[in-house]
């Protein structure tokens, strides 16, 4: 296996971004000075150790500082810490992102990468994955972390479960390595689910596309279906809306559509990967009175549920748009859902859509996220 070597950044025409949930603590790899990094690390220590004394916080900040120095020398682009309480126990993981050169075939880099990883790590699980940004390869392993004791110089092996996902970058001899390391026996399912959510936000655009604000280079695509949990969430909300609209009509299956797509704002920034999920359906054969009653019933229901809504009426159409204020507990990234209902020419078209996570989540490092 050719060992990947840290490289210089991807050529300027390709800008890369991904999204981290706000509860993941980013380490200051790009701090302007050592003093600034030390201050940020101490503030992080105060945040994650609220009930500890100053000495404990300083020791924790110093340990993180040593890791930051090592990560920067290894060419890491991003490093984050995630602490989650699961069934009363505090679980901890790290997420690292590194960029490497590769000598894989430009035609099928993911296939070559899979073969190479399987040969290098025959004891580990290696499999292809399809992300919104394209094909990638994942390795799952048990890989103890070797840490040297600062006092006596002895080496300590820390238990660690690892997920590594290799993402080839288009048009380059580069790839991104996303790595999740879990240091506690509990929490594997939750942390790996979080990691999978982050992987689904990876995207890139060229300088030219970013410059075309308001002029998307590609239309929103609907090639992928949402995750099963998201499909269930959207269909459940649609079912509730249909009940309160009290319309005795059978939905036409031709207009019952579930899709993953790129929202208008992201398309305008030149992004191509899916960022929202949508359930769109239609009710046909309505007159204006029944449509108005249906939309009024939906507006009352949404208001009672704490949603904000807006009613608009023109000569051509009646439109109801609404937004859920609270985030659903079913997602680590997606902050709530939206709906719109438009009545025009005897047809009421309803769309229930997840909100784009780029609106509120932390994005790193990217000029467009």
mmCIF file of C-alpha atoms in Angstrom:
data_model
loop_
_atom_site.group_PDB
_atom_site.id
_atom_site.type_symbol
_atom_site.label_atom_id
_atom_site.label_comp_id
_atom_site.label_asym_id
_atom_site.label_seq_id
_atom_site.Cartn_x
_atom_site.Cartn_y
_atom_site.Cartn_z
ATOM 1 C CA UNK A 1 0.000 0.000 0.000
ATOM 2 C CA UNK A 2 1.241 3.466 -0.793
ATOM 3 C CA UNK A 3 1.111 5.413 2.453
ATOM 4 C CA UNK A 4 -0.745 8.702 1.883
ATOM 5 C CA UNK A 5 1.431 11.755 2.409
ATOM 6 C CA UNK A 6 -0.040 15.013 3.729
ATOM 7 C CA UNK A 7 -0.278 17.425 0.840
ATOM 8 C CA UNK A 8 -0.703 21.076 0.194
ATOM 9 C CA UNK A 9 -4.322 22.279 0.084
ATOM 10 C CA UNK A 10 -6.587 21.364 -2.796
ATOM 11 C CA UNK A 11 -6.143 23.679 -5.814
ATOM 12 C CA UNK A 12 -7.825 27.036 -5.296
ATOM 13 C CA UNK A 13 -10.581 26.382 -7.806
ATOM 14 C CA UNK A 14 -12.083 23.638 -5.592
ATOM 15 C CA UNK A 15 -13.599 24.758 -2.269
ATOM 16 C CA UNK A 16 -14.573 22.034 0.176
ATOM 17 C CA UNK A 17 -17.018 22.210 3.059
ATOM 18 C CA UNK A 18 -18.799 20.048 5.582
ATOM 19 C CA UNK A 19 -21.053 20.686 8.560
ATOM 20 C CA UNK A 20 -20.454 19.932 12.214
ATOM 21 C CA UNK A 21 -23.278 20.081 14.791
ATOM 22 C CA UNK A 22 -22.824 22.983 17.225
ATOM 23 C CA UNK A 23 -22.176 20.644 20.178
ATOM 24 C CA UNK A 24 -18.916 19.361 18.633
ATOM 25 C CA UNK A 25 -16.014 21.397 20.078
ATOM 26 C CA UNK A 26 -13.534 22.463 17.386
ATOM 27 C CA UNK A 27 -9.824 22.538 18.275
ATOM 28 C CA UNK A 28 -8.028 25.745 17.171
ATOM 29 C CA UNK A 29 -5.814 24.318 14.414
ATOM 30 C CA UNK A 30 -5.914 27.635 12.545
ATOM 31 C CA UNK A 31 -5.321 29.976 15.506
ATOM 32 C CA UNK A 32 -3.323 33.085 14.572
ATOM 33 C CA UNK A 33 -0.831 32.552 17.416
ATOM 34 C CA UNK A 34 0.100 30.127 20.190
ATOM 35 C CA UNK A 35 -1.349 32.554 22.727
ATOM 36 C CA UNK A 36 -4.677 32.650 20.900
ATOM 37 C CA UNK A 37 -4.736 28.837 20.691
ATOM 38 C CA UNK A 38 -3.967 28.512 24.404
ATOM 39 C CA UNK A 39 -6.776 30.916 25.294
ATOM 40 C CA UNK A 40 -9.277 29.049 23.108
ATOM 41 C CA UNK A 41 -8.236 25.700 24.597
ATOM 42 C CA UNK A 42 -8.650 26.979 28.151
ATOM 43 C CA UNK A 43 -12.116 28.318 27.299
ATOM 44 C CA UNK A 44 -12.947 24.905 25.819
ATOM 45 C CA UNK A 45 -11.710 23.228 29.021
ATOM 46 C CA UNK A 46 -13.954 25.503 31.090
ATOM 47 C CA UNK A 47 -16.867 24.586 28.853
ATOM 48 C CA UNK A 48 -16.440 20.792 29.037
ATOM 49 C CA UNK A 49 -15.297 20.733 32.700
ATOM 50 C CA UNK A 50 -17.742 23.158 34.331
ATOM 51 C CA UNK A 51 -17.526 21.506 37.763
ATOM 52 C CA UNK A 52 -13.730 21.117 37.882
ATOM 53 C CA UNK A 53 -11.158 23.415 39.420
ATOM 54 C CA UNK A 54 -8.693 25.608 37.591
ATOM 55 C CA UNK A 55 -5.835 23.104 37.924
ATOM 56 C CA UNK A 56 -7.833 20.345 36.227
ATOM 57 C CA UNK A 57 -8.850 22.702 33.466
ATOM 58 C CA UNK A 58 -5.267 23.810 32.878
ATOM 59 C CA UNK A 59 -4.045 20.207 32.673
ATOM 60 C CA UNK A 60 -6.820 19.357 30.202
ATOM 61 C CA UNK A 61 -6.008 22.441 28.101
ATOM 62 C CA UNK A 62 -2.310 21.515 28.073
ATOM 63 C CA UNK A 63 -3.098 17.982 26.925
ATOM 64 C CA UNK A 64 -5.225 19.390 24.116
ATOM 65 C CA UNK A 65 -2.440 21.823 23.236
ATOM 66 C CA UNK A 66 -0.007 18.948 22.716
ATOM 67 C CA UNK A 67 -2.553 17.243 20.469
ATOM 68 C CA UNK A 68 -3.065 20.429 18.448
ATOM 69 C CA UNK A 69 0.684 20.696 17.785
ATOM 70 C CA UNK A 70 0.812 17.074 16.625
ATOM 71 C CA UNK A 71 -2.291 17.382 14.462
ATOM 72 C CA UNK A 72 -1.001 20.525 12.758
ATOM 73 C CA UNK A 73 2.307 18.800 11.971
ATOM 74 C CA UNK A 74 0.339 15.897 10.475
ATOM 75 C CA UNK A 75 -1.560 18.275 8.186
ATOM 76 C CA UNK A 76 -5.006 17.934 9.780
ATOM 77 C CA UNK A 77 -7.645 20.272 8.373
ATOM 78 C CA UNK A 78 -10.101 19.900 11.234
ATOM 79 C CA UNK A 79 -10.267 18.338 14.703
ATOM 80 C CA UNK A 80 -13.271 18.267 16.998
ATOM 81 C CA UNK A 81 -14.246 16.759 20.351
ATOM 82 C CA UNK A 82 -17.708 15.383 21.040
ATOM 83 C CA UNK A 83 -19.006 14.598 24.532
ATOM 84 C CA UNK A 84 -22.460 13.032 24.792
ATOM 85 C CA UNK A 85 -24.285 11.742 27.855
ATOM 86 C CA UNK A 86 -25.835 8.372 27.014
ATOM 87 C CA UNK A 87 -27.828 6.483 29.642
ATOM 88 C CA UNK A 88 -26.145 8.428 32.428
ATOM 89 C CA UNK A 89 -22.587 7.864 31.163
ATOM 90 C CA UNK A 90 -20.377 10.496 29.526
ATOM 91 C CA UNK A 91 -19.078 9.266 26.171
ATOM 92 C CA UNK A 92 -16.268 10.900 24.213
ATOM 93 C CA UNK A 93 -15.136 10.825 20.602
ATOM 94 C CA UNK A 94 -12.983 12.835 18.240
ATOM 95 C CA UNK A 95 -13.567 13.700 14.581
ATOM 96 C CA UNK A 96 -10.513 14.418 12.432
ATOM 97 C CA UNK A 97 -10.311 15.514 8.808
ATOM 98 C CA UNK A 98 -7.063 15.189 6.869
ATOM 99 C CA UNK A 99 -6.230 15.735 3.220
ATOM 100 C CA UNK A 100 -3.870 13.418 1.323
ATOM 101 C CA UNK A 101 -2.397 12.814 -2.075
ATOM 102 C CA UNK A 102 -3.094 9.447 -3.687
ATOM 103 C CA UNK A 103 -1.819 7.449 -6.656
ATOM 104 C CA UNK A 104 -5.149 5.837 -7.508
ATOM 105 C CA UNK A 105 -6.716 5.582 -10.936
ATOM 106 C CA UNK A 106 -8.717 8.671 -11.878
ATOM 107 C CA UNK A 107 -11.336 6.471 -13.525
ATOM 108 C CA UNK A 108 -12.299 4.361 -10.478
ATOM 109 C CA UNK A 109 -10.424 5.695 -7.435
ATOM 110 C CA UNK A 110 -12.971 4.274 -4.980
ATOM 111 C CA UNK A 111 -12.576 0.726 -6.317
ATOM 112 C CA UNK A 112 -8.775 0.935 -6.183
ATOM 113 C CA UNK A 113 -8.987 2.449 -2.723
ATOM 114 C CA UNK A 114 -11.193 -0.372 -1.463
ATOM 115 C CA UNK A 115 -8.796 -3.017 -2.808
ATOM 116 C CA UNK A 116 -5.821 -1.236 -1.248
ATOM 117 C CA UNK A 117 -7.467 -0.938 2.170
ATOM 118 C CA UNK A 118 -8.634 -4.553 2.171
ATOM 119 C CA UNK A 119 -5.077 -5.661 1.417
ATOM 120 C CA UNK A 120 -3.546 -3.411 4.080
ATOM 121 C CA UNK A 121 -6.139 -4.174 6.802
ATOM 122 C CA UNK A 122 -7.414 -7.733 6.223
ATOM 123 C CA UNK A 123 -8.734 -7.947 9.785
ATOM 124 C CA UNK A 124 -10.925 -4.855 9.461
ATOM 125 C CA UNK A 125 -14.283 -4.214 7.801
ATOM 126 C CA UNK A 126 -13.899 -2.285 4.528
ATOM 127 C CA UNK A 127 -16.870 -1.391 2.343
ATOM 128 C CA UNK A 128 -17.972 1.192 -0.262
ATOM 129 C CA UNK A 129 -20.443 3.934 0.646
ATOM 130 C CA UNK A 130 -22.442 6.327 -1.516
ATOM 131 C CA UNK A 131 -22.574 9.854 -0.122
ATOM 132 C CA UNK A 132 -24.484 12.800 -1.606
ATOM 133 C CA UNK A 133 -21.112 14.158 -2.761
ATOM 134 C CA UNK A 134 -20.152 10.881 -4.483
ATOM 135 C CA UNK A 135 -18.540 7.489 -3.907
ATOM 136 C CA UNK A 136 -16.322 6.842 -0.884
ATOM 137 C CA UNK A 137 -14.825 3.922 1.056
ATOM 138 C CA UNK A 138 -15.156 3.254 4.794
ATOM 139 C CA UNK A 139 -12.973 1.221 7.146
ATOM 140 C CA UNK A 140 -14.198 0.146 10.593
ATOM 141 C CA UNK A 141 -11.578 -1.084 13.054
ATOM 142 C CA UNK A 142 -10.447 -1.543 16.631
ATOM 143 C CA UNK A 143 -7.226 0.479 16.795
ATOM 144 C CA UNK A 144 -5.746 1.252 20.247
ATOM 145 C CA UNK A 145 -4.184 4.683 20.577
ATOM 146 C CA UNK A 146 -0.586 4.718 21.810
ATOM 147 C CA UNK A 147 0.008 7.611 24.224
ATOM 148 C CA UNK A 148 3.297 8.381 25.964
ATOM 149 C CA UNK A 149 3.130 9.203 29.676
ATOM 150 C CA UNK A 150 4.649 12.636 30.246
ATOM 151 C CA UNK A 151 6.066 11.656 33.665
ATOM 152 C CA UNK A 152 7.935 8.387 33.085
ATOM 153 C CA UNK A 153 7.928 8.091 29.298
ATOM 154 C CA UNK A 154 6.070 4.776 29.249
ATOM 155 C CA UNK A 155 3.571 4.053 26.501
ATOM 156 C CA UNK A 156 -0.076 3.555 27.395
ATOM 157 C CA UNK A 157 -2.522 1.883 25.013
ATOM 158 C CA UNK A 158 -5.951 3.502 25.102
ATOM 159 C CA UNK A 159 -8.853 1.403 23.778
ATOM 160 C CA UNK A 160 -10.333 2.972 20.660
ATOM 161 C CA UNK A 161 -12.917 2.107 18.017
ATOM 162 C CA UNK A 162 -12.389 3.833 14.671
ATOM 163 C CA UNK A 163 -14.372 4.650 11.543
ATOM 164 C CA UNK A 164 -12.353 6.045 8.638
ATOM 165 C CA UNK A 165 -14.061 7.263 5.478
ATOM 166 C CA UNK A 166 -11.929 8.098 2.442
ATOM 167 C CA UNK A 167 -13.498 10.576 0.001
ATOM 168 C CA UNK A 168 -11.744 11.077 -3.375
ATOM 169 C CA UNK A 169 -11.912 14.668 -4.621
ATOM 170 C CA UNK A 170 -13.001 15.135 -8.249
ATOM 171 C CA UNK A 171 -10.449 16.270 -10.786
ATOM 172 C CA UNK A 172 -7.519 15.991 -8.361
ATOM 173 C CA UNK A 173 -5.040 13.422 -7.025
ATOM 174 C CA UNK A 174 -6.365 14.235 -3.559
ATOM 175 C CA UNK A 175 -8.675 12.627 -1.045
ATOM 176 C CA UNK A 176 -10.184 13.599 2.290
ATOM 177 C CA UNK A 177 -9.946 11.245 5.256
ATOM 178 C CA UNK A 178 -12.723 11.652 7.839
ATOM 179 C CA UNK A 179 -11.979 9.723 11.032
ATOM 180 C CA UNK A 180 -14.160 9.072 14.079
ATOM 181 C CA UNK A 181 -12.412 7.734 17.190
ATOM 182 C CA UNK A 182 -14.481 6.574 20.159
ATOM 183 C CA UNK A 183 -12.661 6.145 23.486
ATOM 184 C CA UNK A 184 -15.505 4.833 25.645
ATOM 185 C CA UNK A 185 -17.191 1.421 25.453
ATOM 186 C CA UNK A 186 -20.620 3.053 25.477
ATOM 187 C CA UNK A 187 -22.103 5.224 22.775
ATOM 188 C CA UNK A 188 -20.902 3.526 19.602
ATOM 189 C CA UNK A 189 -24.296 3.642 17.873
ATOM 190 C CA UNK A 190 -24.958 7.292 18.697
ATOM 191 C CA UNK A 191 -21.491 8.592 17.810
ATOM 192 C CA UNK A 192 -21.349 6.604 14.571
ATOM 193 C CA UNK A 193 -24.801 7.975 13.633
ATOM 194 C CA UNK A 194 -23.502 11.495 14.260
ATOM 195 C CA UNK A 195 -20.474 10.735 12.084
ATOM 196 C CA UNK A 196 -22.713 9.447 9.285
ATOM 197 C CA UNK A 197 -24.752 12.691 9.445
ATOM 198 C CA UNK A 198 -21.548 14.736 9.072
ATOM 199 C CA UNK A 199 -20.420 12.669 6.068
ATOM 200 C CA UNK A 200 -23.710 13.368 4.326
ATOM 201 C CA UNK A 201 -22.999 17.123 4.460
ATOM 202 C CA UNK A 202 -19.668 17.004 2.567
ATOM 203 C CA UNK A 203 -19.772 19.154 -0.539
ATOM 204 C CA UNK A 204 -17.573 21.194 -2.824
ATOM 205 C CA UNK A 205 -17.778 23.891 -5.462
ATOM 206 C CA UNK A 206 -15.314 25.659 -7.718
ATOM 207 C CA UNK A 207 -14.356 29.319 -7.435
ATOM 208 C CA UNK A 208 -16.314 30.019 -10.598
ATOM 209 C CA UNK A 209 -19.467 28.419 -9.191
ATOM 210 C CA UNK A 210 -19.135 30.277 -5.887
ATOM 211 C CA UNK A 211 -18.801 33.543 -7.835
ATOM 212 C CA UNK A 212 -22.127 32.815 -9.522
ATOM 213 C CA UNK A 213 -24.242 33.709 -6.461
ATOM 214 C CA UNK A 214 -27.848 33.411 -7.467
ATOM 215 C CA UNK A 215 -26.917 31.478 -10.625
ATOM 216 C CA UNK A 216 -26.744 27.782 -9.710
ATOM 217 C CA UNK A 217 -24.593 25.636 -11.967
ATOM 218 C CA UNK A 218 -26.729 22.528 -11.584
ATOM 219 C CA UNK A 219 -30.416 22.099 -10.799
ATOM 220 C CA UNK A 220 -31.547 20.548 -7.523
ATOM 221 C CA UNK A 221 -31.289 16.797 -7.888
ATOM 222 C CA UNK A 222 -33.594 14.123 -6.537
ATOM 223 C CA UNK A 223 -31.525 10.994 -7.193
ATOM 224 C CA UNK A 224 -31.420 9.850 -3.579
ATOM 225 C CA UNK A 225 -34.201 8.896 -1.211
ATOM 226 C CA UNK A 226 -34.060 10.305 2.336
ATOM 227 C CA UNK A 227 -32.989 8.101 5.222
ATOM 228 C CA UNK A 228 -35.783 5.781 6.477
ATOM 229 C CA UNK A 229 -36.165 7.731 9.739
ATOM 230 C CA UNK A 230 -36.523 10.980 7.804
ATOM 231 C CA UNK A 231 -39.072 9.430 5.461
ATOM 232 C CA UNK A 232 -41.087 8.327 8.490
ATOM 233 C CA UNK A 233 -40.875 11.805 10.042
ATOM 234 C CA UNK A 234 -42.082 13.509 6.852
ATOM 235 C CA UNK A 235 -44.894 11.034 6.175
ATOM 236 C CA UNK A 236 -46.092 11.299 9.764
ATOM 237 C CA UNK A 237 -46.265 15.078 9.515
ATOM 238 C CA UNK A 238 -48.000 14.862 6.136
ATOM 239 C CA UNK A 239 -50.567 12.475 7.560
ATOM 240 C CA UNK A 240 -51.351 14.859 10.407
ATOM 241 C CA UNK A 241 -51.739 17.751 7.986
ATOM 242 C CA UNK A 242 -54.055 15.750 5.736
ATOM 243 C CA UNK A 243 -56.228 14.865 8.743
ATOM 244 C CA UNK A 244 -56.634 18.472 9.907
ATOM 245 C CA UNK A 245 -57.277 19.723 6.372
ATOM 246 C CA UNK A 246 -60.342 17.434 6.400
ATOM 247 C CA UNK A 247 -60.395 16.955 2.649
ATOM 248 C CA UNK A 248 -62.112 13.810 1.433
ATOM 249 C CA UNK A 249 -59.931 13.156 -1.541
ATOM 250 C CA UNK A 250 -57.667 10.254 -2.497
ATOM 251 C CA UNK A 251 -54.079 11.214 -3.080
ATOM 252 C CA UNK A 252 -52.796 10.513 -6.572
ATOM 253 C CA UNK A 253 -49.757 8.237 -6.230
ATOM 254 C CA UNK A 254 -48.151 9.953 -9.198
ATOM 255 C CA UNK A 255 -47.829 13.086 -7.074
ATOM 256 C CA UNK A 256 -46.766 11.382 -3.833
ATOM 257 C CA UNK A 257 -43.017 12.025 -3.939
ATOM 258 C CA UNK A 258 -40.217 11.556 -1.415
ATOM 259 C CA UNK A 259 -36.850 13.001 -2.427
ATOM 260 C CA UNK A 260 -33.496 14.286 -1.251
ATOM 261 C CA UNK A 261 -32.546 17.519 -2.980
ATOM 262 C CA UNK A 262 -30.470 20.675 -2.864
ATOM 263 C CA UNK A 263 -32.228 23.708 -1.412
ATOM 264 C CA UNK A 264 -32.374 26.932 -3.409
ATOM 265 C CA UNK A 265 -29.903 28.787 -1.178
ATOM 266 C CA UNK A 266 -27.255 26.065 -1.488
ATOM 267 C CA UNK A 267 -27.807 25.759 -5.235
ATOM 268 C CA UNK A 268 -27.255 29.498 -5.523
ATOM 269 C CA UNK A 269 -23.864 29.016 -3.839
ATOM 270 C CA UNK A 270 -22.825 26.393 -6.356
ATOM 271 C CA UNK A 271 -23.383 23.388 -4.066
ATOM 272 C CA UNK A 272 -24.653 20.184 -5.601
ATOM 273 C CA UNK A 273 -25.146 17.617 -2.841
ATOM 274 C CA UNK A 274 -28.533 17.071 -1.253
ATOM 275 C CA UNK A 275 -29.105 18.972 1.983
ATOM 276 C CA UNK A 276 -32.857 18.625 2.587
ATOM 277 C CA UNK A 277 -35.512 15.928 2.320
ATOM 278 C CA UNK A 278 -39.006 16.610 0.989
ATOM 279 C CA UNK A 279 -42.362 14.870 0.865
ATOM 280 C CA UNK A 280 -44.581 16.456 -1.796
ATOM 281 C CA UNK A 281 -48.180 15.457 -2.480
ATOM 282 C CA UNK A 282 -51.262 16.860 -4.173
ATOM 283 C CA UNK A 283 -55.008 17.049 -3.594
ATOM 284 C CA UNK A 284 -56.985 17.561 -6.775
ATOM 285 C CA UNK A 285 -60.554 18.516 -7.597
ATOM 286 C CA UNK A 286 -60.962 21.249 -4.972
ATOM 287 C CA UNK A 287 -63.026 24.391 -5.366
ATOM 288 C CA UNK A 288 -61.947 27.671 -3.819
ATOM 289 C CA UNK A 289 -64.166 27.319 -0.738
ATOM 290 C CA UNK A 290 -62.985 23.815 0.155
ATOM 291 C CA UNK A 291 -59.366 24.804 -0.464
ATOM 292 C CA UNK A 292 -59.698 27.859 1.794
ATOM 293 C CA UNK A 293 -61.239 25.728 4.543
ATOM 294 C CA UNK A 294 -58.482 23.136 4.193
ATOM 295 C CA UNK A 295 -55.700 25.704 4.428
ATOM 296 C CA UNK A 296 -57.392 27.494 7.317
ATOM 297 C CA UNK A 297 -57.639 24.199 9.199
ATOM 298 C CA UNK A 298 -53.963 23.515 8.570
ATOM 299 C CA UNK A 299 -52.995 27.022 9.732
ATOM 300 C CA UNK A 300 -54.978 26.631 12.971
ATOM 301 C CA UNK A 301 -53.392 23.249 13.664
ATOM 302 C CA UNK A 302 -49.863 24.507 13.009
ATOM 303 C CA UNK A 303 -50.403 27.562 15.199
ATOM 304 C CA UNK A 304 -51.671 25.369 18.051
ATOM 305 C CA UNK A 305 -48.547 23.209 17.656
ATOM 306 C CA UNK A 306 -46.295 26.252 18.062
ATOM 307 C CA UNK A 307 -45.375 26.675 14.404
ATOM 308 C CA UNK A 308 -44.966 30.096 12.829
ATOM 309 C CA UNK A 309 -46.995 30.531 9.644
ATOM 310 C CA UNK A 310 -47.680 33.017 6.882
ATOM 311 C CA UNK A 311 -50.792 33.294 4.714
ATOM 312 C CA UNK A 312 -50.562 34.916 1.294
ATOM 313 C CA UNK A 313 -53.335 35.361 -1.258
ATOM 314 C CA UNK A 314 -53.189 36.626 -4.827
ATOM 315 C CA UNK A 315 -55.509 36.411 -7.800
ATOM 316 C CA UNK A 316 -53.693 33.285 -8.968
ATOM 317 C CA UNK A 317 -53.177 31.304 -5.759
ATOM 318 C CA UNK A 318 -53.595 30.914 -2.000
ATOM 319 C CA UNK A 319 -50.376 29.978 -0.199
ATOM 320 C CA UNK A 320 -49.706 28.831 3.366
ATOM 321 C CA UNK A 321 -46.101 28.495 4.550
ATOM 322 C CA UNK A 322 -45.079 27.431 8.034
ATOM 323 C CA UNK A 323 -41.964 26.581 10.004
ATOM 324 C CA UNK A 324 -41.450 24.351 13.020
ATOM 325 C CA UNK A 325 -39.683 26.278 15.768
ATOM 326 C CA UNK A 326 -38.347 23.342 17.813
ATOM 327 C CA UNK A 327 -35.957 20.780 16.352
ATOM 328 C CA UNK A 328 -37.219 17.200 16.137
ATOM 329 C CA UNK A 329 -35.470 14.734 18.443
ATOM 330 C CA UNK A 330 -35.047 12.274 15.578
ATOM 331 C CA UNK A 331 -32.100 14.105 14.003
ATOM 332 C CA UNK A 332 -28.697 15.228 15.218
ATOM 333 C CA UNK A 333 -28.234 17.777 12.444
ATOM 334 C CA UNK A 334 -31.500 18.756 10.777
ATOM 335 C CA UNK A 335 -33.071 21.637 12.791
ATOM 336 C CA UNK A 336 -36.799 21.283 12.235
ATOM 337 C CA UNK A 337 -39.088 21.093 9.233
ATOM 338 C CA UNK A 338 -41.115 23.415 7.003
ATOM 339 C CA UNK A 339 -44.268 23.043 4.979
ATOM 340 C CA UNK A 340 -45.984 24.909 2.202
ATOM 341 C CA UNK A 341 -49.417 24.470 0.657
ATOM 342 C CA UNK A 342 -50.409 26.215 -2.561
ATOM 343 C CA UNK A 343 -53.896 26.129 -4.072
ATOM 344 C CA UNK A 344 -54.070 26.904 -7.769
ATOM 345 C CA UNK A 345 -56.458 25.754 -10.525
ATOM 346 C CA UNK A 346 -58.304 23.219 -8.366
ATOM 347 C CA UNK A 347 -55.139 21.555 -7.030
ATOM 348 C CA UNK A 348 -53.600 21.957 -3.585
ATOM 349 C CA UNK A 349 -49.884 21.031 -3.613
ATOM 350 C CA UNK A 350 -48.298 20.376 -0.217
ATOM 351 C CA UNK A 351 -44.549 20.062 0.489
ATOM 352 C CA UNK A 352 -43.169 19.033 3.886
ATOM 353 C CA UNK A 353 -39.422 19.669 3.919
ATOM 354 C CA UNK A 354 -36.568 19.387 6.415
ATOM 355 C CA UNK A 355 -34.702 22.629 7.025
ATOM 356 C CA UNK A 356 -31.212 22.907 5.556
ATOM 357 C CA UNK A 357 -28.646 22.255 8.307
ATOM 358 C CA UNK A 358 -26.326 24.846 6.789
ATOM 359 C CA UNK A 359 -28.655 27.568 8.074
ATOM 360 C CA UNK A 360 -27.656 27.098 11.706
ATOM 361 C CA UNK A 361 -24.899 24.502 12.036
ATOM 362 C CA UNK A 362 -21.205 25.221 12.197
ATOM 363 C CA UNK A 363 -19.423 24.738 8.880
ATOM 364 C CA UNK A 364 -15.685 24.156 8.593
ATOM 365 C CA UNK A 365 -13.549 25.065 6.816
ATOM 366 C CA UNK A 366 -15.420 26.570 3.892
ATOM 367 C CA UNK A 367 -16.293 29.887 2.302
ATOM 368 C CA UNK A 368 -19.752 28.723 1.301
ATOM 369 C CA UNK A 369 -21.203 26.545 4.063
#
